């Protein structure tokens, strides 16, 4: 049985397909996240990503708002 973790109000999240997404509060259940990049030369926001993301069973769609 999967244990429910308390949400972390310091980490806002609108990606409801993530395993760590707390739908009740639109926040993350992790204590901290790792931010990564999707290319070598990061020069804009679109080049960064939440490297802590894990696909969950909340649905197939990203759910980004």
PDB file of C-alpha atoms in Angstrom:
ATOM      1  CA  UNK A   1       0.000   0.000   0.000  1.00  0.00           C
ATOM      2  CA  UNK A   2       1.335   3.426  -0.977  1.00  0.00           C
ATOM      3  CA  UNK A   3       1.797   5.727   1.994  1.00  0.00           C
ATOM      4  CA  UNK A   4       0.399   9.256   1.678  1.00  0.00           C
ATOM      5  CA  UNK A   5       2.962  11.941   2.410  1.00  0.00           C
ATOM      6  CA  UNK A   6       2.036  15.380   3.736  1.00  0.00           C
ATOM      7  CA  UNK A   7       2.237  18.165   1.181  1.00  0.00           C
ATOM      8  CA  UNK A   8       5.026  20.744   1.266  1.00  0.00           C
ATOM      9  CA  UNK A   9       3.449  24.212   0.879  1.00  0.00           C
ATOM     10  CA  UNK A  10       6.878  25.637  -0.045  1.00  0.00           C
ATOM     11  CA  UNK A  11       6.939  23.684  -3.321  1.00  0.00           C
ATOM     12  CA  UNK A  12       4.046  24.664  -5.591  1.00  0.00           C
ATOM     13  CA  UNK A  13       3.149  22.164  -8.320  1.00  0.00           C
ATOM     14  CA  UNK A  14       0.422  22.032 -10.963  1.00  0.00           C
ATOM     15  CA  UNK A  15       1.621  18.839 -12.706  1.00  0.00           C
ATOM     16  CA  UNK A  16      -1.001  16.406 -11.506  1.00  0.00           C
ATOM     17  CA  UNK A  17       0.536  13.439 -13.352  1.00  0.00           C
ATOM     18  CA  UNK A  18       3.565  13.518 -11.022  1.00  0.00           C
ATOM     19  CA  UNK A  19       3.696  10.836  -8.326  1.00  0.00           C
ATOM     20  CA  UNK A  20       4.581  13.513  -5.758  1.00  0.00           C
ATOM     21  CA  UNK A  21       1.735  15.926  -6.637  1.00  0.00           C
ATOM     22  CA  UNK A  22      -0.721  16.737  -3.873  1.00  0.00           C
ATOM     23  CA  UNK A  23      -3.915  17.495  -5.747  1.00  0.00           C
ATOM     24  CA  UNK A  24      -5.649  18.813  -2.653  1.00  0.00           C
ATOM     25  CA  UNK A  25      -3.199  21.710  -2.300  1.00  0.00           C
ATOM     26  CA  UNK A  26      -1.426  21.881  -5.718  1.00  0.00           C
ATOM     27  CA  UNK A  27       1.893  21.334  -3.985  1.00  0.00           C
ATOM     28  CA  UNK A  28       4.596  18.671  -3.814  1.00  0.00           C
ATOM     29  CA  UNK A  29       4.878  15.961  -1.185  1.00  0.00           C
ATOM     30  CA  UNK A  30       8.701  15.884  -1.338  1.00  0.00           C
ATOM     31  CA  UNK A  31      10.759  17.731   1.285  1.00  0.00           C
ATOM     32  CA  UNK A  32      12.988  19.104  -1.504  1.00  0.00           C
ATOM     33  CA  UNK A  33      13.250  18.857  -5.292  1.00  0.00           C
ATOM     34  CA  UNK A  34      16.171  18.688  -7.701  1.00  0.00           C
ATOM     35  CA  UNK A  35      16.107  21.182 -10.584  1.00  0.00           C
ATOM     36  CA  UNK A  36      17.858  20.058 -13.738  1.00  0.00           C
ATOM     37  CA  UNK A  37      18.311  21.228 -17.311  1.00  0.00           C
ATOM     38  CA  UNK A  38      17.158  19.787 -20.608  1.00  0.00           C
ATOM     39  CA  UNK A  39      20.048  21.133 -22.702  1.00  0.00           C
ATOM     40  CA  UNK A  40      23.715  22.058 -22.317  1.00  0.00           C
ATOM     41  CA  UNK A  41      23.413  25.830 -22.515  1.00  0.00           C
ATOM     42  CA  UNK A  42      20.634  27.034 -20.240  1.00  0.00           C
ATOM     43  CA  UNK A  43      19.574  30.527 -21.261  1.00  0.00           C
ATOM     44  CA  UNK A  44      15.813  30.481 -20.650  1.00  0.00           C
ATOM     45  CA  UNK A  45      13.269  28.993 -18.273  1.00  0.00           C
ATOM     46  CA  UNK A  46      12.105  26.453 -20.855  1.00  0.00           C
ATOM     47  CA  UNK A  47      15.526  24.783 -20.598  1.00  0.00           C
ATOM     48  CA  UNK A  48      15.010  23.805 -16.945  1.00  0.00           C
ATOM     49  CA  UNK A  49      12.998  20.957 -15.461  1.00  0.00           C
ATOM     50  CA  UNK A  50      12.050  19.345 -12.186  1.00  0.00           C
ATOM     51  CA  UNK A  51      14.486  16.438 -12.135  1.00  0.00           C
ATOM     52  CA  UNK A  52      12.580  14.945  -9.176  1.00  0.00           C
ATOM     53  CA  UNK A  53       9.522  14.271 -11.385  1.00  0.00           C
ATOM     54  CA  UNK A  54       8.225  10.705 -11.312  1.00  0.00           C
ATOM     55  CA  UNK A  55       5.243   9.699 -13.434  1.00  0.00           C
ATOM     56  CA  UNK A  56       2.442   8.719 -11.097  1.00  0.00           C
ATOM     57  CA  UNK A  57      -0.900   7.019 -11.469  1.00  0.00           C
ATOM     58  CA  UNK A  58      -2.839  10.300 -11.477  1.00  0.00           C
ATOM     59  CA  UNK A  59      -3.566  10.055 -15.214  1.00  0.00           C
ATOM     60  CA  UNK A  60      -1.790  10.146 -18.557  1.00  0.00           C
ATOM     61  CA  UNK A  61      -2.019  13.909 -19.102  1.00  0.00           C
ATOM     62  CA  UNK A  62       0.544  16.307 -17.705  1.00  0.00           C
ATOM     63  CA  UNK A  63      -2.164  18.429 -16.153  1.00  0.00           C
ATOM     64  CA  UNK A  64      -0.048  21.586 -16.333  1.00  0.00           C
ATOM     65  CA  UNK A  65      -2.048  24.720 -15.713  1.00  0.00           C
TER      66      UNK A  65
END
